[in-house]
Amino acid sequence: MSQHYRITLLPGDGIGPEIMAVTVQLLQQIAPSFDLSFDLSEALIGGAAIDATGTPLPEETLEQCRRSDAVLLASIGGYKWDTLPRHQRPETGLLGLRAGLDLFANLRPATILPQLIDASSLKREIVEGVDIMVVRELTGGIYFGQPKGLFETETGIKRGVNTMAYTESEIDRIAKVAFDTAGKRGGKLCSVDKANVLEVSQLWRDRVTALASEYPDVELSHLYVDNAAMQLVRSPKQFDTIVTGNLFGDILSDAAAMLTGSIGMLPSASLGASGPGVFEPVHGSAPDIAGQDKANPLAQVLSAAMMLRYAFNCVDAATAIEQAVQTVLDRGYRTGDIMSEGCQLVGCQQMGEVLLQAIVDLNSSET
């Protein structure tokens, strides 16, 4: 019996519509081979939503996402909206989407693909074999803590305030996701905090440590965030799964991403306890190349693979997409951001075409 899923597409801004178009074609191509069917519908978010409705996250978009089985997001933001008040900027729409769907766990893999190992800025012997999963808490911490804002003191001096705060329950639920994730991977979990100077981090460390006894097959370690940043560059292969708070996770996951040579290759998944997850590439909207057929769609495509794997448990379909990506890289096709000597430069649309051909070839080899 065919499995049917409702997916909300959020193309967003910049290169978003281009990379989303490639991904939709690939999903439609692969669906019949795995008895899948998709109800795909678009909605507005970010700058596109601001231009059309005056708000970065229209209520209709949030309601449509809630009714979906999964949300596939491309990218948001751009120079055009940078001068707007913070509550009206595209990024506020993304934060609102995460909060509105209660997506507290962000999974960001950083895996070195053998075809792109020389694209890394680090030496081959440092990064070869790196396979890290960063589990970032997504709806708490300093991005959401209260009080926050710009205030004027009695002397007329402006003061900016943000509050880093976590409750025990917020820490426990992200730690459980991280322990479960580590248990399915290499069995090693590193919790990152700043417990030597921050009380909120001391609570974080205490709660993660307390939960460790429930996961005897997972080896737990702790690092301060500054040391963790250094270790990611010095010896990244020591890490398997990393769990950390919102701010630290934002920074460290980008650092881990660049180990792979291009942030344009990396997907992510944002999950809650129930309801639809959001699957999106790590990179931004790249407004400087939007509409020029230069974008790399592979992170968006791999985000769709994560959606199939984590939201729908369609492991075979997810693996097929991942194999198609490996195939086009083996064949030497590269967009500009991952271009290297001896390879063939292609644009976003042509990369989509060779991906579709790779799917056809894989299906033919299996029949």
CSV table of N, CA, C and O in Angstrom, one decimal, residues 10-23 48 73-79 81 262-265 281-300 335 337 348-349:
chain,number,residue,atom,x,y,z
A,10,LEU,N,8.6,25.5,2.0
A,10,LEU,CA,8.8,26.9,2.3
A,10,LEU,C,10.1,27.4,1.5
A,10,LEU,O,11.2,27.3,2.0
A,11,PRO,N,9.9,27.8,0.3
A,11,PRO,CA,11.1,28.2,-0.5
A,11,PRO,C,11.8,29.4,0.0
A,11,PRO,O,13.1,29.4,-0.1
A,12,GLY,N,11.1,30.3,0.6
A,12,GLY,CA,11.7,31.4,1.3
A,12,GLY,C,12.4,32.4,0.3
A,12,GLY,O,11.8,32.8,-0.7
A,13,ASP,N,13.6,32.8,0.5
A,13,ASP,CA,14.3,33.9,-0.1
A,13,ASP,C,15.5,33.5,-0.8
A,13,ASP,O,16.0,32.4,-0.7
A,14,GLY,N,16.1,34.4,-1.6
A,14,GLY,CA,17.4,34.2,-2.2
A,14,GLY,C,17.4,33.0,-3.2
A,14,GLY,O,16.6,32.9,-4.1
A,15,ILE,N,18.3,32.1,-2.9
A,15,ILE,CA,18.4,30.9,-3.7
A,15,ILE,C,17.4,29.9,-3.4
A,15,ILE,O,17.3,28.8,-4.0
A,16,GLY,N,16.6,30.1,-2.4
A,16,GLY,CA,15.6,29.1,-1.9
A,16,GLY,C,14.7,28.5,-2.9
A,16,GLY,O,14.6,27.3,-3.0
A,17,PRO,N,14.1,29.4,-3.8
A,17,PRO,CA,13.2,28.8,-4.8
A,17,PRO,C,13.9,27.9,-5.8
A,17,PRO,O,13.4,26.9,-6.3
A,18,GLU,N,15.2,28.2,-6.1
A,18,GLU,CA,15.9,27.4,-7.1
A,18,GLU,C,16.3,26.0,-6.5
A,18,GLU,O,16.1,25.0,-7.2
A,19,ILE,N,16.8,26.0,-5.3
A,19,ILE,CA,17.2,24.7,-4.7
A,19,ILE,C,16.0,23.9,-4.3
A,19,ILE,O,16.0,22.6,-4.4
A,20,MET,N,14.9,24.6,-4.0
A,20,MET,CA,13.6,23.8,-3.7
A,20,MET,C,13.1,23.2,-4.9
A,20,MET,O,12.6,22.0,-4.9
A,21,ALA,N,13.2,23.8,-6.1
A,21,ALA,CA,12.6,23.3,-7.3
A,21,ALA,C,13.4,22.0,-7.7
A,21,ALA,O,12.8,21.0,-8.1
A,22,VAL,N,14.7,22.0,-7.5
A,22,VAL,CA,15.5,20.7,-7.8
A,22,VAL,C,15.0,19.6,-6.8
A,22,VAL,O,14.8,18.5,-7.3
A,23,THR,N,14.8,19.9,-5.6
A,23,THR,CA,14.5,18.9,-4.6
A,23,THR,C,13.1,18.3,-4.8
A,23,THR,O,12.9,17.1,-4.7
A,48,ALA,N,10.1,36.9,1.7
A,48,ALA,CA,8.9,36.8,0.8
A,48,ALA,C,7.6,37.0,1.5
A,48,ALA,O,6.7,37.7,0.9
A,73,LEU,N,12.1,23.3,4.4
A,73,LEU,CA,12.4,24.8,4.3
A,73,LEU,C,13.7,25.0,3.5
A,73,LEU,O,14.6,24.2,3.6
A,74,ALA,N,13.8,26.0,2.7
A,74,ALA,CA,15.0,26.3,1.9
A,74,ALA,C,15.8,27.3,2.6
A,74,ALA,O,16.7,27.0,3.4
A,75,SER,N,15.6,28.6,2.5
A,75,SER,CA,16.4,29.6,3.1
A,75,SER,C,15.6,30.9,3.3
A,75,SER,O,14.6,31.1,2.5
A,76,ILE,N,16.0,31.7,4.2
A,76,ILE,CA,15.3,33.0,4.4
A,76,ILE,C,16.4,34.1,4.6
A,76,ILE,O,17.5,33.9,4.9
A,77,GLY,N,15.9,35.3,4.4
A,77,GLY,CA,16.7,36.5,4.7
A,77,GLY,C,17.4,37.1,3.4
A,77,GLY,O,17.4,36.5,2.4
A,78,GLY,N,18.0,38.2,3.7
A,78,GLY,CA,18.8,38.9,2.6
A,78,GLY,C,19.0,40.4,3.0
A,78,GLY,O,18.3,40.9,3.9
A,79,TYR,N,19.8,41.0,2.2
A,79,TYR,CA,20.2,42.4,2.5
A,79,TYR,C,19.0,43.3,2.5
A,79,TYR,O,18.9,44.3,3.2
A,81,TRP,N,16.1,43.2,3.7
A,81,TRP,CA,15.3,43.3,4.9
A,81,TRP,C,16.2,43.6,6.2
A,81,TRP,O,15.7,43.5,7.3
A,262,SER,N,32.5,22.8,2.7
A,262,SER,CA,31.4,23.7,2.2
A,262,SER,C,30.2,23.6,3.0
A,262,SER,O,29.6,22.5,3.2
A,263,ILE,N,29.7,24.7,3.5
A,263,ILE,CA,28.4,24.7,4.3
A,263,ILE,C,27.3,24.4,3.3
A,263,ILE,O,26.2,24.1,3.8
A,264,GLY,N,27.5,24.5,2.0
A,264,GLY,CA,26.5,24.2,1.0
A,264,GLY,C,26.2,22.8,0.8
A,264,GLY,O,25.3,22.4,0.0
A,265,MET,N,26.8,21.9,1.6
A,265,MET,CA,26.6,20.4,1.5
A,265,MET,C,25.8,19.8,2.6
A,265,MET,O,25.5,18.6,2.6
A,281,PRO,N,18.5,23.1,4.8
A,281,PRO,CA,20.0,23.2,4.6
A,281,PRO,C,20.6,24.1,5.7
A,281,PRO,O,19.9,25.0,6.1
A,282,VAL,N,21.8,23.9,6.0
A,282,VAL,CA,22.5,24.7,7.0
A,282,VAL,C,22.8,26.1,6.4
A,282,VAL,O,22.8,27.1,7.2
A,283,HIS,N,23.0,26.2,5.1
A,283,HIS,CA,23.5,27.5,4.5
A,283,HIS,C,22.4,28.5,4.5
A,283,HIS,O,21.2,28.2,4.8
A,284,GLY,N,22.8,29.7,4.2
A,284,GLY,CA,21.8,30.9,4.1
A,284,GLY,C,21.2,31.0,2.7
A,284,GLY,O,21.3,30.1,1.9
A,285,SER,N,20.7,32.2,2.5
A,285,SER,CA,19.9,32.5,1.3
A,285,SER,C,20.8,33.0,0.1
A,285,SER,O,20.3,33.0,-1.0
A,286,ALA,N,22.0,33.3,0.4
A,286,ALA,CA,23.0,33.7,-0.7
A,286,ALA,C,22.4,34.6,-1.7
A,286,ALA,O,22.4,34.3,-2.9
A,287,PRO,N,21.9,35.8,-1.2
A,287,PRO,CA,21.2,36.7,-2.2
A,287,PRO,C,22.1,37.2,-3.3
A,287,PRO,O,21.6,37.6,-4.4
A,288,ASP,N,23.5,37.2,-3.1
A,288,ASP,CA,24.4,37.6,-4.1
A,288,ASP,C,24.4,36.8,-5.4
A,288,ASP,O,24.8,37.2,-6.5
A,289,ILE,N,24.0,35.5,-5.3
A,289,ILE,CA,23.9,34.6,-6.4
A,289,ILE,C,22.5,34.2,-6.8
A,289,ILE,O,22.3,33.4,-7.7
A,290,ALA,N,21.5,34.7,-6.1
A,290,ALA,CA,20.1,34.3,-6.4
A,290,ALA,C,19.7,34.6,-7.8
A,290,ALA,O,20.1,35.7,-8.4
A,291,GLY,N,19.1,33.7,-8.4
A,291,GLY,CA,18.6,33.8,-9.8
A,291,GLY,C,19.6,33.7,-10.9
A,291,GLY,O,19.3,33.9,-12.1
A,292,GLN,N,20.8,33.3,-10.5
A,292,GLN,CA,21.9,33.2,-11.5
A,292,GLN,C,22.3,31.7,-11.8
A,292,GLN,O,23.3,31.5,-12.5
A,293,ASP,N,21.5,30.8,-11.3
A,293,ASP,CA,21.8,29.4,-11.6
A,293,ASP,C,23.1,28.9,-11.1
A,293,ASP,O,23.8,28.1,-11.7
A,294,LYS,N,23.6,29.5,-10.0
A,294,LYS,CA,24.9,29.1,-9.4
A,294,LYS,C,24.8,28.4,-8.1
A,294,LYS,O,25.8,27.9,-7.6
A,295,ALA,N,23.6,28.3,-7.5
A,295,ALA,CA,23.4,27.7,-6.2
A,295,ALA,C,23.7,26.2,-6.2
A,295,ALA,O,23.5,25.5,-7.2
A,296,ASN,N,24.2,25.7,-5.0
A,296,ASN,CA,24.4,24.3,-4.8
A,296,ASN,C,23.1,23.7,-4.1
A,296,ASN,O,22.8,24.1,-3.0
A,297,PRO,N,22.4,22.9,-4.8
A,297,PRO,CA,21.1,22.3,-4.2
A,297,PRO,C,21.3,21.1,-3.4
A,297,PRO,O,20.3,20.6,-2.8
A,298,LEU,N,22.6,20.6,-3.2
A,298,LEU,CA,22.8,19.3,-2.6
A,298,LEU,C,22.4,19.3,-1.1
A,298,LEU,O,21.9,18.3,-0.6
A,299,ALA,N,22.6,20.4,-0.4
A,299,ALA,CA,22.2,20.4,1.0
A,299,ALA,C,20.7,20.4,1.2
A,299,ALA,O,20.2,19.7,2.1
A,300,GLN,N,20.0,21.0,0.3
A,300,GLN,CA,18.5,21.0,0.3
A,300,GLN,C,18.0,19.5,-0.1
A,300,GLN,O,17.1,19.0,0.6
A,335,THR,N,29.1,22.2,-8.3
A,335,THR,CA,28.8,23.6,-8.4
A,335,THR,C,30.0,24.4,-7.9
A,335,THR,O,31.0,23.9,-7.4
A,337,ASP,N,30.8,26.3,-5.5
A,337,ASP,CA,31.3,26.4,-4.1
A,337,ASP,C,32.2,25.2,-3.8
A,337,ASP,O,32.9,25.2,-2.8
A,348,CYS,N,22.9,25.1,-10.8
A,348,CYS,CA,21.8,24.5,-9.9
A,348,CYS,C,20.9,23.6,-10.8
A,348,CYS,O,20.7,22.4,-10.4
A,349,GLN,N,20.4,24.1,-11.9
A,349,GLN,CA,19.5,23.3,-12.7
A,349,GLN,C,20.2,22.0,-13.2
A,349,GLN,O,19.6,20.9,-13.2
